[in-house]
């Protein structure tokens, strides 16, 4: 058995990021950018009005509120207008500021009188309602770091720079193989001793949430030849995720089948609870993850071992789950020898264990929104501050 830390270190070291591809911004949501990007256009790009109103010289408008209107500046074109003291230019939101104007008086504070406008406030300062060029973003400023995820606002920022396409990490193509003679597809009839297959849909959802592409999903009986066939097909993809059959029972045939098809097994059995029988290997370009079949073990080992690797493959810089520092609702003791991922509910910054904690307890898992990693033999008092991993 090897430690959890060593396992993650080894598998991350074995998986380089794949080569990047260029995609249109519209296809780049949730992808990971492959290079640092810097601003080439300031934001705002030019001084412009934040309001519909009148562009003025603040000092002159304070002294004499009656100003002569000498032009109109709409948004979308620059009429290269200019004005002097005692004058105003009708202006609209987003329109370029006329030369000489240093403030905008909003329309609601004015009264039009033919060719004149009466400013009804004395509170006019230089810079009022003017959006200054470069105030938000200056040319040369870094706008995104290599490995950042492209979020909706980031995509908008790239578009505002006139960028049409962006270089991102390739999406990982994931194959999922569930195994087990006792398992029946939902919708079919159960016979005595059988249960419905439920890990497949969970893994597909977890893989989708990690921004990967599901390219194969199959259930396979605990039959050596069938398993060899399924694993041959699954290992044509970037990652093959196998559920069940990696433990030490007679019907746990995954390791033998992997050897038969020429895959290398780099590590097997990890000191972690749940998830001890976890396996990692490769065949050609494909990384292989064997996850124990108990639903909670499948879920936890996916999140702590598989997800980081998939994200790294796709060029992500941050591959860990989001974390939060919270208070413990009651005391907790760790496992004797293995780090234990305890499922709990995080509410109002307090973490409380929820549901049964055995590795088959799927209902308990559905009630959890956070995981607490408790070190071997660790004792945590009620009220102590802990860091938890956030599940959604
Ligand atoms: P295994 O890892 O194959 O020894 O399976 C461990 C336990 O998880 C057994 O009780 C299996 O019935 C259950 N199990 C394995 N695969 C699945 C699955 N795809 N869906 C639901 N339960 C499963
Ligand atoms: Mg099995």
XYZ file of C-alpha atoms and ligand atoms in Angstrom:
416
model
C 0.000 0.000 0.000
C 1.279 3.465 -0.774
C 0.283 6.754 0.800
C -2.380 9.017 -0.614
C 0.092 11.905 -1.044
C 2.617 9.756 -2.899
C -0.143 8.381 -5.125
C -1.304 11.808 -6.232
C 2.260 13.013 -6.717
C 3.131 9.989 -8.856
C 0.094 10.116 -11.083
C 0.309 13.866 -11.600
C 3.982 13.500 -12.532
C 3.010 10.828 -15.091
C 0.515 13.020 -16.949
C 1.779 15.985 -18.972
C -0.709 18.533 -20.320
C -1.834 17.654 -23.853
C -0.961 19.985 -26.724
C -3.233 23.032 -27.012
C -5.761 23.766 -29.741
C -7.241 27.033 -31.005
C -10.993 27.436 -30.454
C -13.502 30.230 -31.071
C -14.486 32.151 -27.931
C -17.987 30.700 -28.244
C -16.533 27.225 -27.756
C -14.038 28.188 -25.067
C -16.265 28.287 -21.966
C -14.772 26.235 -19.097
C -11.636 25.417 -21.114
C -8.157 26.186 -19.783
C -6.166 28.868 -21.526
C -2.784 27.715 -22.857
C -0.826 30.993 -22.620
C -0.644 34.204 -20.602
C -2.546 37.025 -22.302
C -1.972 40.772 -21.962
C -4.208 43.750 -22.779
C -3.610 45.415 -26.141
C -6.565 47.807 -25.787
C -7.214 49.875 -22.649
C -10.577 49.667 -20.912
C -12.414 51.925 -21.368
C -10.728 52.366 -24.771
C -11.348 56.185 -24.767
C -12.751 58.796 -22.348
C -16.523 58.500 -22.584
C -19.734 59.509 -20.886
C -21.277 57.332 -18.185
C -24.691 58.995 -18.594
C -27.117 60.552 -21.026
C -26.749 64.293 -20.381
C -24.494 67.214 -21.255
C -20.722 67.392 -21.475
C -19.521 70.602 -19.779
C -16.538 72.414 -18.313
C -17.222 71.799 -14.614
C -15.853 75.095 -13.335
C -17.844 77.204 -15.787
C -21.072 75.233 -15.168
C -20.714 75.846 -11.414
C -20.344 79.592 -11.956
C -23.032 80.110 -14.589
C -25.602 77.307 -14.976
C -26.937 78.549 -18.333
C -24.848 76.949 -21.098
C -25.058 77.243 -24.847
C -25.502 73.899 -26.637
C -22.927 73.742 -29.421
C -23.344 70.182 -30.655
C -24.483 66.629 -30.083
C -22.242 63.595 -29.599
C -23.967 60.194 -29.968
C -22.358 56.850 -29.062
C -20.712 54.826 -31.794
C -19.138 57.640 -33.840
C -16.609 60.269 -32.911
C -17.535 63.708 -34.220
C -14.282 65.129 -32.768
C -16.260 67.894 -31.060
C -14.766 70.433 -28.679
C -16.218 72.997 -26.319
C -15.270 76.045 -24.258
C -16.408 77.554 -20.966
C -20.056 78.555 -21.125
C -20.870 75.804 -23.593
C -22.373 72.303 -23.418
C -22.596 69.364 -25.780
C -25.532 66.966 -25.693
C -24.008 63.523 -25.013
C -25.133 59.915 -24.570
C -23.888 56.933 -22.559
C -20.728 55.486 -24.093
C -20.161 58.472 -26.408
C -16.610 59.887 -26.622
C -15.992 62.987 -24.512
C -15.578 66.200 -26.526
C -12.192 67.908 -26.245
C -12.250 70.531 -23.499
C -15.112 68.943 -21.534
C -14.183 67.570 -18.110
C -17.556 66.464 -16.692
C -20.994 65.238 -17.675
C -24.168 66.550 -16.049
C -26.857 63.913 -16.130
C -30.000 64.715 -18.070
C -32.183 64.504 -14.933
C -30.289 67.493 -13.467
C -30.868 69.775 -16.472
C -33.592 71.723 -18.234
C -33.465 72.428 -21.924
C -34.333 75.931 -23.114
C -34.029 76.017 -26.901
C -30.331 76.289 -27.753
C -29.455 76.538 -24.067
C -29.409 74.110 -21.183
C -29.906 75.071 -17.552
C -27.880 73.035 -15.078
C -29.938 72.625 -11.908
C -27.167 71.476 -9.589
C -24.100 73.188 -8.141
C -22.520 69.828 -7.320
C -20.408 69.416 -10.430
C -16.822 68.256 -10.098
C -14.182 67.613 -12.719
C -14.445 63.978 -13.796
C -18.119 63.518 -12.869
C -19.744 60.788 -15.009
C -16.676 60.529 -17.202
C -15.271 57.037 -17.706
C -11.575 57.547 -18.134
C -9.617 55.639 -20.744
C -7.587 52.860 -19.123
C -9.112 53.327 -15.647
C -10.273 49.702 -15.549
C -7.483 48.081 -17.560
C -4.245 49.468 -18.978
C -2.403 48.280 -22.083
C 0.145 45.619 -21.148
C -1.686 44.500 -18.019
C -2.041 40.721 -17.697
C -5.648 39.690 -18.307
C -5.377 35.935 -17.901
C -2.786 33.421 -16.710
C -1.911 30.187 -18.470
C -4.028 27.430 -16.930
C -6.901 29.707 -15.864
C -10.393 28.458 -16.586
C -12.301 30.579 -19.074
C -15.296 31.884 -17.151
C -18.182 33.916 -18.635
C -16.744 37.311 -17.619
C -13.244 36.358 -18.789
C -14.647 35.423 -22.195
C -16.302 38.851 -22.364
C -12.999 40.508 -21.477
C -11.229 38.642 -24.295
C -13.982 39.692 -26.699
C -13.575 43.312 -25.535
C -9.943 43.028 -26.636
C -11.094 42.092 -30.118
C -9.981 38.485 -29.625
C -11.940 35.957 -31.689
C -10.267 32.681 -30.803
C -8.038 31.462 -28.016
C -5.528 28.678 -27.493
C -6.761 26.179 -24.887
C -5.839 22.719 -23.618
C -7.438 19.832 -25.482
C -10.513 18.394 -23.784
C -9.793 14.971 -22.348
C -11.787 12.149 -23.958
C -12.924 9.859 -21.206
C -14.122 6.250 -21.351
C -16.098 4.751 -18.484
C -16.371 1.018 -17.928
C -18.477 -0.311 -15.066
C -18.011 -3.943 -14.093
C -19.970 -6.499 -12.104
C -22.162 -9.582 -12.709
C -24.619 -8.462 -10.018
C -25.442 -5.193 -11.753
C -28.492 -4.496 -13.902
C -29.219 -1.396 -15.962
C -31.957 0.824 -14.462
C -35.244 0.144 -16.252
C -34.557 -3.596 -16.527
C -35.968 -6.231 -14.154
C -33.980 -7.145 -11.048
C -33.640 -10.784 -10.048
C -32.895 -11.864 -6.480
C -29.403 -10.796 -5.447
C -29.015 -8.219 -8.198
C -28.756 -4.447 -7.808
C -29.073 -1.580 -10.227
C -25.920 -0.230 -11.806
C -25.470 3.301 -10.473
C -21.786 4.213 -10.705
C -21.863 4.723 -14.471
C -24.186 7.708 -14.410
C -22.363 9.187 -11.409
C -18.965 8.914 -13.074
C -20.315 10.363 -16.316
C -21.647 13.358 -14.372
C -18.406 13.773 -12.418
C -16.397 13.605 -15.654
C -18.678 16.175 -17.294
C -18.322 18.448 -14.285
C -14.555 18.211 -14.667
C -15.035 19.654 -18.196
C -14.074 16.432 -19.983
C -15.825 14.777 -22.903
C -17.437 11.376 -22.425
C -16.449 9.327 -25.447
C -17.394 5.788 -24.339
C -19.533 4.251 -21.645
C -20.068 0.537 -21.251
C -21.049 -2.018 -18.643
C -19.132 -5.269 -18.629
C -19.743 -8.581 -16.877
C -17.038 -10.118 -14.705
C -15.925 -12.223 -17.644
C -12.254 -12.214 -18.525
C -12.594 -12.099 -22.319
C -15.409 -9.545 -22.283
C -13.386 -7.415 -19.901
C -10.279 -7.590 -22.097
C -12.402 -6.425 -25.036
C -13.975 -3.550 -23.098
C -10.618 -2.420 -21.733
C -9.012 -2.573 -25.191
C -11.728 -0.230 -26.461
C -11.634 2.012 -23.391
C -7.880 2.504 -23.625
C -8.230 4.065 -27.091
C -9.216 7.293 -25.259
C -7.226 9.783 -23.162
C -8.444 8.284 -19.908
C -10.174 5.029 -19.036
C -12.100 5.004 -15.769
C -13.080 1.563 -14.551
C -15.512 0.980 -11.702
C -15.281 -2.198 -9.634
C -13.297 -5.376 -10.044
C -10.014 -3.936 -8.739
C -10.111 -5.483 -5.293
C -8.758 -8.899 -4.241
C -11.794 -11.163 -4.775
C -11.980 -14.034 -7.270
C -14.270 -12.011 -9.529
C -12.000 -8.951 -9.449
C -10.513 -9.474 -12.893
C -9.530 -5.958 -13.902
C -5.834 -6.234 -13.008
C -5.430 -9.544 -14.845
C -7.303 -8.193 -17.872
C -5.152 -5.047 -17.932
C -2.015 -7.173 -17.910
C -3.451 -9.349 -20.682
C -4.003 -6.348 -22.982
C -0.488 -5.048 -22.358
C -1.299 -2.225 -19.959
C 1.186 -1.222 -17.278
C -0.034 -1.023 -13.711
C 1.929 1.740 -11.998
C 0.300 1.527 -8.626
C -2.395 -0.409 -6.837
C -3.806 -0.079 -3.330
C -3.600 3.230 -1.561
C -3.818 4.056 2.130
C -7.022 6.051 1.971
C -10.543 5.536 3.343
C -12.684 4.967 1.421
C -10.876 3.791 -1.701
C -8.094 1.384 -0.742
C -8.090 -0.769 -3.934
C -7.513 2.260 -6.228
C -5.357 1.432 -9.278
C -3.481 3.621 -11.737
C -1.785 2.528 -14.948
C -1.398 3.260 -18.628
C -1.617 1.709 -22.047
C -0.045 3.687 -24.888
C -1.326 7.269 -24.485
C -4.240 6.273 -22.234
C -4.186 6.769 -18.454
C -6.116 4.082 -16.617
C -7.905 4.535 -13.315
C -9.364 1.546 -11.513
C -11.829 2.700 -8.880
C -13.320 0.458 -6.192
C -16.987 -0.268 -6.958
C -18.600 0.804 -3.705
C -20.349 4.043 -4.692
C -18.771 6.256 -2.023
C -15.308 4.869 -2.834
C -15.917 5.498 -6.530
C -17.011 9.056 -5.803
C -14.184 9.932 -3.409
C -11.370 8.354 -5.438
C -12.616 10.103 -8.566
C -12.453 13.464 -6.813
C -9.111 13.016 -5.062
C -7.169 11.152 -7.775
C -8.903 11.209 -11.167
C -10.237 14.759 -11.330
C -6.842 16.425 -10.702
C -5.219 14.346 -13.425
C -7.960 15.059 -15.966
C -7.712 18.779 -15.210
C -3.926 18.721 -15.532
C -4.245 16.916 -18.884
C -6.481 19.720 -20.114
C -3.976 22.374 -19.048
C -5.567 23.556 -15.791
C -3.282 25.274 -13.293
C -5.482 24.684 -10.255
C -6.405 21.021 -9.999
C -7.632 20.814 -6.407
C -11.214 20.957 -5.209
C -12.397 24.297 -3.836
C -11.844 24.589 -0.083
C -13.299 26.506 2.816
C -12.232 27.062 6.427
C -15.145 26.268 8.694
C -16.031 25.193 12.232
C -16.552 21.617 13.287
C -20.019 20.962 14.764
C -18.897 18.047 16.954
C -15.816 16.009 17.754
C -14.405 13.584 15.192
C -11.780 10.862 15.471
C -9.722 9.646 12.541
C -9.159 6.108 11.316
C -6.317 4.149 12.958
C -4.100 3.953 9.873
C -5.595 5.678 6.830
C -6.658 9.259 6.165
C -10.459 9.266 6.193
C -12.635 11.401 3.943
C -15.688 12.079 6.055
C -18.878 13.168 4.325
C -20.719 16.032 5.886
C -23.042 18.914 5.508
C -21.636 22.417 5.524
C -24.199 24.966 6.666
C -23.609 28.467 8.034
C -19.841 27.810 8.153
C -20.333 24.737 10.332
C -19.491 21.189 9.217
C -21.448 18.239 10.557
C -21.093 14.596 9.663
C -24.102 13.432 7.712
C -25.404 9.964 6.822
C -23.765 6.614 7.343
C -20.046 6.672 6.642
C -19.589 3.196 5.124
C -18.385 3.068 1.544
C -21.668 1.601 0.220
C -23.846 4.312 1.844
C -25.022 6.120 -1.270
C -27.969 7.907 0.330
C -25.679 9.327 3.007
C -23.387 10.578 0.262
C -26.213 12.425 -1.472
C -26.838 14.428 1.688
C -23.219 15.637 1.873
C -21.964 18.871 0.327
C -18.437 18.774 1.733
C -15.647 16.348 2.600
C -13.391 16.558 5.614
C -10.062 14.775 5.414
C -9.191 13.488 8.880
C -5.602 12.295 9.310
C -4.887 8.866 10.830
C -5.446 8.905 14.604
C -6.313 12.602 14.530
C -8.800 13.844 17.154
C -10.669 17.013 16.355
C -12.681 18.797 19.034
C -16.108 20.308 18.536
C -15.680 23.951 17.587
C -12.217 23.529 16.073
C -11.413 25.228 12.784
C -11.027 22.809 9.867
C -10.567 23.010 6.120
C -13.142 21.134 4.069
C -13.395 20.287 0.383
C -16.504 21.643 -1.281
C -18.517 19.221 -3.391
C -20.627 21.499 -5.533
P -16.247 -4.342 -6.401
O -15.324 -3.164 -6.294
O -16.455 -4.793 -7.804
O -15.780 -5.445 -5.487
O -17.636 -3.857 -5.867
C -17.794 -3.431 -4.513
C -19.264 -3.187 -4.189
O -19.722 -2.112 -4.989
C -20.184 -4.345 -4.476
O -21.146 -4.389 -3.449
C -20.814 -4.007 -5.782
O -22.069 -4.576 -5.962
C -20.886 -2.512 -5.722
N -20.778 -1.948 -7.058
C -19.771 -2.167 -7.920
N -19.979 -1.536 -9.075
C -21.147 -0.882 -8.937
C -21.916 -0.057 -9.806
N -21.494 0.220 -11.044
N -23.089 0.426 -9.351
C -23.521 0.134 -8.100
N -22.838 -0.635 -7.247
C -21.672 -1.150 -7.647
Mg -17.333 -6.351 -8.728
